[in-house]
Amino acid sequence: MDIKKICIIGAGIMGHGIAQLVATHGYDVNLVDVNDEVLNKAKASIEKSLNRFFVAKNKITAEEAEKILDRISLNVNRDDAVKDVQMGIEAVFEDITLKQQLFSELDAICDKDVILASNTSSLSITDIAIKSKNPDRIVGIHFFNPAPVMRLIELIKGKNTSDEVLKTSKKFSESLNKTVVTVNDAPGFVTTRLIYVLCNEAANMKMEGIASTEDIDIACKLAFNFPMGPLELSDLVGNDIYLHIGEYLEKEFGDKYKPCPILKEMVDKNLLGRKSKKGFYEY
Ligand code: 3HC
């Protein structure tokens, strides 16, 4: 099936980053969220990113940026927004119950050949599909923040994902100029299971007073040639996201994934990172 139009559900950091990415590669997008305020903020962020990282650097023209923005329609009515699409990508909060409900509703209203993808960073695709009648069309397409610039897509095959859906999803992901790795369904897949351990251990070291926030990050960047230190990265992804991932991985795999207590304290104080303007650093 030819994918031309995509519905993205959830206009947060990941959702609007994915919208920008796919619209840049010529797809039409229906971006959905609960109210106009969230949607307008998302579109303003996309416009800012296009201008700052692409037009200002002469990677695209102002006219091309305008066309990309025109391909993105905003919609508060999810059921309308999925009517004429060939793929739905979910980027809502990491809550298994919420996602199971969402996918069973999407499965009930979308045409049978529409692919339904989750951008979950850690939750089992098989579990997400558990309430849906057609779990064969449900797949994990895991993007990385910032979605327009990161080079990888992690494709996750749920227990019931069909080979056809996996093949089309791979082709679609490659059309976004990304390298694709395919992973069998397991909590945290490959990437989140690895990066969570690094970021959580950095938070543990900060809690133990082993080094300052800055020095932990500098050590990691210069010793290993990482583009960002783990605490900076935790702020970028969201400390709430890492806490959630940690709680899930601990439940699935045991104590060695236990989230650092300061993550919980920070989330309680709304120190979520860049999105709340304060986390390990101030923004
Ligand atoms: N959008 C588009 N392009 C961007 C961008 C953005 N938000 N931020 C930076 N760029 C581009 C810049 O324009 C620049 O392009 P150029 O080299 O062609 O001029 C290039 O990226 C490098 O940018 P900078 O020189 O300004 O800054 P950095 O070298 O520090 O790069 C970064 C910024 C790309 C964000 C880099 O720091 C990085 O890769 N950090 C790690 C990010 C990461 O690990 N993300 C994954 C997190 S895990 C995840 O998302 C999964 C989730 O499910 C939890």
CSV table of C-alpha atoms and ligand atoms in Angstrom, one decimal:
chain,number,residue,atom,x,y,z
A,1,MET,CA,0.0,0.0,0.0
A,2,ASP,CA,1.2,3.5,-0.8
A,3,ILE,CA,1.5,5.7,2.2
A,4,LYS,CA,0.6,9.3,1.4
A,5,LYS,CA,-1.1,10.7,4.5
A,6,ILE,CA,-0.4,10.0,8.1
A,7,CYS,CA,-2.3,10.8,11.3
A,8,ILE,CA,-0.1,11.6,14.3
A,9,ILE,CA,-1.8,11.3,17.6
A,10,GLY,CA,-0.1,13.4,20.3
A,11,ALA,CA,1.5,16.8,19.5
A,12,GLY,CA,4.1,16.8,22.3
A,13,ILE,CA,7.9,16.9,21.7
A,14,MET,CA,7.9,13.6,19.9
A,15,GLY,CA,4.6,14.0,18.1
A,16,HIS,CA,5.4,17.3,16.5
A,17,GLY,CA,9.0,16.3,15.8
A,18,ILE,CA,7.7,13.3,13.8
A,19,ALA,CA,5.1,15.6,12.1
A,20,GLN,CA,7.9,17.9,11.0
A,21,LEU,CA,10.0,15.0,9.8
A,22,VAL,CA,7.4,13.2,7.7
A,23,ALA,CA,6.0,16.5,6.2
A,24,THR,CA,9.6,17.4,5.2
A,25,HIS,CA,9.7,14.1,3.3
A,26,GLY,CA,6.5,14.9,1.4
A,27,TYR,CA,3.8,13.2,3.4
A,28,ASP,CA,0.6,14.9,4.4
A,29,VAL,CA,-0.1,14.9,8.1
A,30,ASN,CA,-3.1,15.2,10.3
A,31,LEU,CA,-1.7,16.2,13.7
A,32,VAL,CA,-4.1,15.5,16.6
A,33,ASP,CA,-4.2,16.6,20.2
A,34,VAL,CA,-6.8,17.4,22.8
A,35,ASN,CA,-7.1,21.2,22.2
A,36,ASP,CA,-6.2,24.0,19.9
A,37,GLU,CA,-3.7,25.6,22.3
A,38,VAL,CA,-1.5,22.4,22.3
A,39,LEU,CA,-1.8,22.1,18.5
A,40,ASN,CA,-1.0,25.8,17.8
A,41,LYS,CA,2.0,25.6,20.1
A,42,ALA,CA,3.2,22.4,18.3
A,43,LYS,CA,2.9,24.1,14.9
A,44,ALA,CA,4.8,27.2,16.2
A,45,SER,CA,7.6,24.9,17.4
A,46,ILE,CA,7.7,23.2,14.0
A,47,GLU,CA,7.9,26.6,12.2
A,48,LYS,CA,10.7,27.7,14.6
A,49,SER,CA,12.7,24.5,14.0
A,50,LEU,CA,12.3,24.7,10.2
A,51,ASN,CA,13.5,28.4,10.3
A,52,ARG,CA,16.3,27.9,12.8
A,53,PHE,CA,17.8,24.6,11.7
A,54,PHE,CA,16.9,24.4,8.0
A,55,VAL,CA,16.1,27.8,6.4
A,56,ALA,CA,18.8,29.8,8.3
A,57,LYS,CA,21.3,27.1,7.3
A,58,ASN,CA,20.3,27.2,3.7
A,59,LYS,CA,19.3,23.5,3.8
A,60,ILE,CA,15.8,24.4,2.5
A,61,THR,CA,14.3,27.6,1.2
A,62,ALA,CA,11.6,29.7,3.0
A,63,GLU,CA,9.1,28.6,0.3
A,64,GLU,CA,9.9,24.9,1.0
A,65,ALA,CA,9.4,25.5,4.7
A,66,GLU,CA,6.1,27.1,3.9
A,67,LYS,CA,5.1,24.0,1.9
A,68,ILE,CA,6.1,21.7,4.7
A,69,LEU,CA,4.0,23.6,7.1
A,70,ASP,CA,1.0,23.6,4.7
A,71,ARG,CA,1.2,19.8,4.6
A,72,ILE,CA,0.5,19.7,8.4
A,73,SER,CA,-3.2,20.0,9.3
A,74,LEU,CA,-4.2,20.4,12.9
A,75,ASN,CA,-7.2,18.5,14.3
A,76,VAL,CA,-8.8,18.0,17.7
A,77,ASN,CA,-11.2,15.4,16.4
A,78,ARG,CA,-9.2,12.1,16.2
A,79,ASP,CA,-12.0,10.1,14.5
A,80,ASP,CA,-12.1,12.6,11.6
A,81,ALA,CA,-8.3,12.8,11.4
A,82,VAL,CA,-7.9,9.1,10.8
A,83,LYS,CA,-10.5,8.8,8.1
A,84,ASP,CA,-8.4,9.3,5.0
A,85,VAL,CA,-4.9,8.2,6.2
A,86,GLN,CA,-2.9,5.1,5.4
A,87,MET,CA,-0.9,5.1,8.6
A,88,GLY,CA,-1.5,6.3,12.2
A,89,ILE,CA,1.4,7.0,14.5
A,90,GLU,CA,0.7,7.3,18.2
A,91,ALA,CA,2.9,9.5,20.4
A,92,VAL,CA,0.9,10.0,23.5
A,93,PHE,CA,2.0,9.6,27.2
A,94,GLU,CA,3.8,6.4,28.1
A,95,ASP,CA,0.9,4.7,29.8
A,96,ILE,CA,0.0,1.1,28.8
A,97,THR,CA,-3.7,1.3,29.6
A,98,LEU,CA,-4.1,4.6,27.7
A,99,LYS,CA,-2.3,3.1,24.7
A,100,GLN,CA,-4.2,-0.2,24.8
A,101,GLN,CA,-7.5,1.7,24.8
A,102,LEU,CA,-6.3,4.1,22.0
A,103,PHE,CA,-5.2,1.2,19.7
A,104,SER,CA,-8.4,-0.7,20.2
A,105,GLU,CA,-10.4,2.4,19.3
A,106,LEU,CA,-8.2,3.1,16.3
A,107,ASP,CA,-8.4,-0.5,15.2
A,108,ALA,CA,-12.2,-0.3,15.3
A,109,ILE,CA,-12.5,2.9,13.2
A,110,CYS,CA,-9.6,2.6,10.7
A,111,ASP,CA,-9.9,0.8,7.4
A,112,LYS,CA,-8.4,-2.7,7.6
A,113,ASP,CA,-5.2,-1.9,5.6
A,114,VAL,CA,-4.2,1.1,7.7
A,115,ILE,CA,-1.0,0.5,9.6
A,116,LEU,CA,-1.1,1.5,13.2
A,117,ALA,CA,2.2,2.4,14.8
A,118,SER,CA,3.3,3.2,18.3
A,119,ASN,CA,6.2,5.5,19.0
A,120,THR,CA,6.5,4.0,22.5
A,121,SER,CA,10.0,4.2,23.9
A,122,SER,CA,9.7,1.1,26.0
A,123,LEU,CA,6.3,-0.6,26.3
A,124,SER,CA,5.7,-3.9,24.7
A,125,ILE,CA,4.0,-3.7,21.3
A,126,THR,CA,2.3,-7.0,21.9
A,127,ASP,CA,0.7,-5.7,25.1
A,128,ILE,CA,-0.2,-2.4,23.4
A,129,ALA,CA,-2.1,-4.4,20.8
A,130,ILE,CA,-3.8,-6.7,23.3
A,131,LYS,CA,-7.3,-5.2,23.1
A,132,SER,CA,-7.3,-4.8,19.3
A,133,LYS,CA,-9.0,-7.2,16.9
A,134,ASN,CA,-6.3,-6.8,14.3
A,135,PRO,CA,-3.0,-6.9,16.1
A,136,ASP,CA,-1.2,-7.9,12.9
A,137,ARG,CA,-1.3,-4.3,11.7
A,138,ILE,CA,0.2,-2.9,14.9
A,139,VAL,CA,3.9,-2.2,14.9
A,140,GLY,CA,6.5,-0.1,16.8
A,141,ILE,CA,8.1,2.7,15.0
A,142,HIS,CA,10.5,4.3,17.5
A,143,PHE,CA,11.8,7.8,16.6
A,144,PHE,CA,14.5,9.7,18.5
A,145,ASN,CA,14.5,13.2,19.8
A,146,PRO,CA,15.1,15.5,17.9
A,147,ALA,CA,13.2,13.5,15.3
A,148,PRO,CA,14.1,15.6,12.3
A,149,VAL,CA,17.9,15.1,12.9
A,150,MET,CA,18.5,11.7,14.6
A,151,ARG,CA,19.6,9.1,12.1
A,152,LEU,CA,17.9,5.9,13.5
A,153,ILE,CA,14.5,4.4,13.5
A,154,GLU,CA,14.0,1.3,15.7
A,155,LEU,CA,11.3,-0.9,14.2
A,156,ILE,CA,9.6,-3.2,16.7
A,157,LYS,CA,7.9,-6.4,15.7
A,158,GLY,CA,5.2,-7.4,18.1
A,159,LYS,CA,4.3,-11.1,18.5
A,160,ASN,CA,1.4,-10.6,16.0
A,161,THR,CA,2.8,-7.9,13.7
A,162,SER,CA,2.5,-9.3,10.1
A,163,ASP,CA,5.6,-9.5,7.9
A,164,GLU,CA,3.8,-7.3,5.3
A,165,VAL,CA,3.2,-4.5,7.9
A,166,LEU,CA,6.8,-4.8,9.0
A,167,LYS,CA,8.0,-4.6,5.4
A,168,THR,CA,5.9,-1.5,4.6
A,169,SER,CA,6.9,0.2,7.9
A,170,LYS,CA,10.6,-0.4,7.1
A,171,LYS,CA,10.1,1.0,3.6
A,172,PHE,CA,8.3,4.0,5.0
A,173,SER,CA,11.0,4.6,7.7
A,174,GLU,CA,13.8,4.5,5.1
A,175,SER,CA,11.9,7.0,3.0
A,176,LEU,CA,12.5,9.4,5.8
A,177,ASN,CA,16.2,9.0,5.2
A,178,LYS,CA,16.8,7.0,8.4
A,179,THR,CA,18.7,3.9,9.1
A,180,VAL,CA,16.4,1.2,10.4
A,181,VAL,CA,17.1,-1.6,12.9
A,182,THR,CA,14.5,-4.3,13.5
A,183,VAL,CA,14.0,-5.6,17.0
A,184,ASN,CA,11.9,-8.3,18.5
A,185,ASP,CA,9.4,-7.1,21.1
A,186,ALA,CA,11.0,-6.8,24.6
A,187,PRO,CA,10.7,-4.1,27.3
A,188,GLY,CA,12.9,-1.1,26.4
A,189,PHE,CA,13.8,-2.7,23.0
A,190,VAL,CA,17.6,-2.1,22.3
A,191,THR,CA,18.0,1.6,22.5
A,192,THR,CA,15.9,2.6,25.6
A,193,ARG,CA,17.2,-0.3,27.7
A,194,LEU,CA,20.8,0.9,27.0
A,195,ILE,CA,20.3,4.7,27.3
A,196,TYR,CA,18.1,4.4,30.5
A,197,VAL,CA,20.9,2.5,32.3
A,198,LEU,CA,23.4,5.2,31.4
A,199,CYS,CA,21.2,8.2,32.4
A,200,ASN,CA,20.0,6.5,35.6
A,201,GLU,CA,23.5,5.7,36.7
A,202,ALA,CA,24.5,9.3,36.1
A,203,ALA,CA,21.6,10.4,38.3
A,204,ASN,CA,22.8,7.9,41.0
A,205,MET,CA,26.3,9.4,40.8
A,206,LYS,CA,25.0,12.9,41.2
A,207,MET,CA,22.9,11.8,44.2
A,208,GLU,CA,26.0,10.1,45.7
A,209,GLY,CA,28.0,13.4,45.2
A,210,ILE,CA,30.7,11.7,43.1
A,211,ALA,CA,30.9,14.7,40.7
A,212,SER,CA,29.0,17.8,39.8
A,213,THR,CA,26.2,17.6,37.1
A,214,GLU,CA,28.5,19.4,34.7
A,215,ASP,CA,31.5,17.2,35.3
A,216,ILE,CA,29.5,14.0,34.9
A,217,ASP,CA,28.3,15.3,31.5
A,218,ILE,CA,31.7,16.5,30.5
A,219,ALA,CA,33.4,13.2,31.5
A,220,CYS,CA,30.9,11.3,29.4
A,221,LYS,CA,31.1,13.6,26.4
A,222,LEU,CA,34.9,13.7,26.2
A,223,ALA,CA,35.7,10.2,27.4
A,224,PHE,CA,33.3,8.5,25.0
A,225,ASN,CA,32.8,11.1,22.3
A,226,PHE,CA,29.1,11.4,23.1
A,227,PRO,CA,27.3,14.4,21.7
A,228,MET,CA,25.6,15.0,25.0
A,229,GLY,CA,26.2,14.0,28.6
A,230,PRO,CA,23.6,11.7,30.2
A,231,LEU,CA,22.1,14.4,32.5
A,232,GLU,CA,21.7,16.8,29.7
A,233,LEU,CA,20.1,14.0,27.7
A,234,SER,CA,17.8,13.2,30.5
A,235,ASP,CA,16.7,16.8,30.5
A,236,LEU,CA,16.2,16.7,26.7
A,237,VAL,CA,14.1,13.5,26.7
A,238,GLY,CA,12.3,14.4,30.0
A,239,ASN,CA,13.0,13.3,33.5
A,240,ASP,CA,9.4,12.1,33.8
A,241,ILE,CA,9.9,9.9,30.8
A,242,TYR,CA,13.0,8.3,32.2
A,243,LEU,CA,11.3,7.8,35.6
A,244,HIS,CA,8.4,6.1,33.8
A,245,ILE,CA,10.8,3.9,31.7
A,246,GLY,CA,12.7,2.9,34.9
A,247,GLU,CA,9.6,1.9,36.8
A,248,TYR,CA,8.5,-0.2,33.8
A,249,LEU,CA,11.9,-1.9,33.3
A,250,GLU,CA,12.2,-2.5,37.1
A,251,LYS,CA,8.8,-4.2,37.0
A,252,GLU,CA,9.7,-6.3,34.0
A,253,PHE,CA,13.4,-7.1,34.7
A,254,GLY,CA,13.9,-6.5,38.5
A,255,ASP,CA,16.0,-4.3,40.8
A,256,LYS,CA,18.9,-3.5,38.6
A,257,TYR,CA,16.7,-1.1,36.7
A,258,LYS,CA,15.4,0.7,39.8
A,259,PRO,CA,15.0,4.4,39.0
A,260,CYS,CA,17.3,6.7,41.0
A,261,PRO,CA,15.3,8.4,43.9
A,262,ILE,CA,16.3,11.9,42.7
A,263,LEU,CA,14.4,11.3,39.5
A,264,LYS,CA,11.2,10.8,41.4
A,265,GLU,CA,11.9,13.9,43.6
A,266,MET,CA,12.6,16.0,40.5
A,267,VAL,CA,9.4,14.9,38.8
A,268,ASP,CA,7.4,15.7,41.9
A,269,LYS,CA,8.9,19.2,41.8
A,270,ASN,CA,8.1,19.6,38.1
A,271,LEU,CA,11.9,19.6,37.2
A,272,LEU,CA,11.2,17.7,34.0
A,273,GLY,CA,14.0,19.2,32.0
A,274,ARG,CA,13.8,21.4,28.9
A,275,LYS,CA,10.0,21.2,28.6
A,276,SER,CA,9.6,22.7,32.1
A,277,LYS,CA,12.6,25.0,31.7
A,278,LYS,CA,14.4,23.3,34.7
A,279,GLY,CA,15.8,19.9,35.4
A,280,PHE,CA,19.4,19.0,36.0
A,281,TYR,CA,20.1,22.4,34.3
A,282,GLU,CA,18.1,25.6,33.9
A,283,TYR,CA,16.9,26.6,30.4
B,1,3HC,N1,16.1,19.9,14.8
B,1,3HC,C1,16.8,19.8,13.6
B,1,3HC,N2,18.2,19.9,13.5
B,1,3HC,C2,18.9,20.1,14.7
B,1,3HC,C3,18.2,20.2,15.9
B,1,3HC,C4,16.8,20.1,16.0
B,1,3HC,N3,16.1,20.2,17.1
B,1,3HC,N4,19.2,20.4,16.8
B,1,3HC,C5,20.3,20.4,16.2
B,1,3HC,N5,20.2,20.2,14.9
B,1,3HC,C6,21.2,20.1,13.9
B,1,3HC,C7,22.0,21.4,13.7
B,1,3HC,O1,21.4,22.3,12.8
B,1,3HC,C8,23.3,21.0,13.2
B,1,3HC,O2,23.2,20.7,11.8
B,1,3HC,P1,24.5,21.0,10.9
B,1,3HC,O3,25.7,20.2,11.5
B,1,3HC,O4,24.1,20.5,9.6
B,1,3HC,O5,24.8,22.5,11.0
B,1,3HC,C9,23.5,19.6,13.9
B,1,3HC,O6,22.1,19.2,14.3
B,1,3HC,C10,24.3,19.7,15.2
B,1,3HC,O7,23.7,20.7,16.0
B,1,3HC,P2,24.6,21.7,16.9
B,1,3HC,O8,26.0,21.9,16.4
B,1,3HC,O9,23.8,22.9,17.2
B,1,3HC,O10,24.6,21.0,18.3
B,1,3HC,P3,25.0,19.5,18.7
B,1,3HC,O11,26.2,19.2,17.9
B,1,3HC,O12,25.1,19.5,20.1
B,1,3HC,O13,23.8,18.6,18.2
B,1,3HC,C11,22.0,17.3,18.9
B,1,3HC,C12,22.6,18.7,18.8
B,1,3HC,C13,21.8,16.7,17.5
B,1,3HC,C14,20.7,17.3,19.6
B,1,3HC,C15,23.1,16.4,19.6
B,1,3HC,O14,23.5,17.1,20.8
B,1,3HC,C16,22.7,15.0,19.9
B,1,3HC,O15,22.7,14.2,19.0
B,1,3HC,N6,22.4,14.8,21.2
B,1,3HC,C17,21.9,13.5,21.6
B,1,3HC,C18,20.5,13.3,21.3
B,1,3HC,C19,20.0,11.9,21.6
B,1,3HC,O16,20.7,11.1,22.1
B,1,3HC,N7,18.7,11.7,21.3
B,1,3HC,C20,18.0,10.4,21.6
B,1,3HC,C21,17.4,10.5,23.0
B,1,3HC,S1,16.5,9.0,23.3
B,1,3HC,C22,15.1,9.2,22.5
B,1,3HC,O17,14.7,10.2,22.0
B,1,3HC,C23,14.1,8.0,22.6
B,1,3HC,C24,12.9,8.3,23.4
B,1,3HC,O18,11.9,7.3,23.1
B,1,3HC,C25,13.2,8.3,24.9
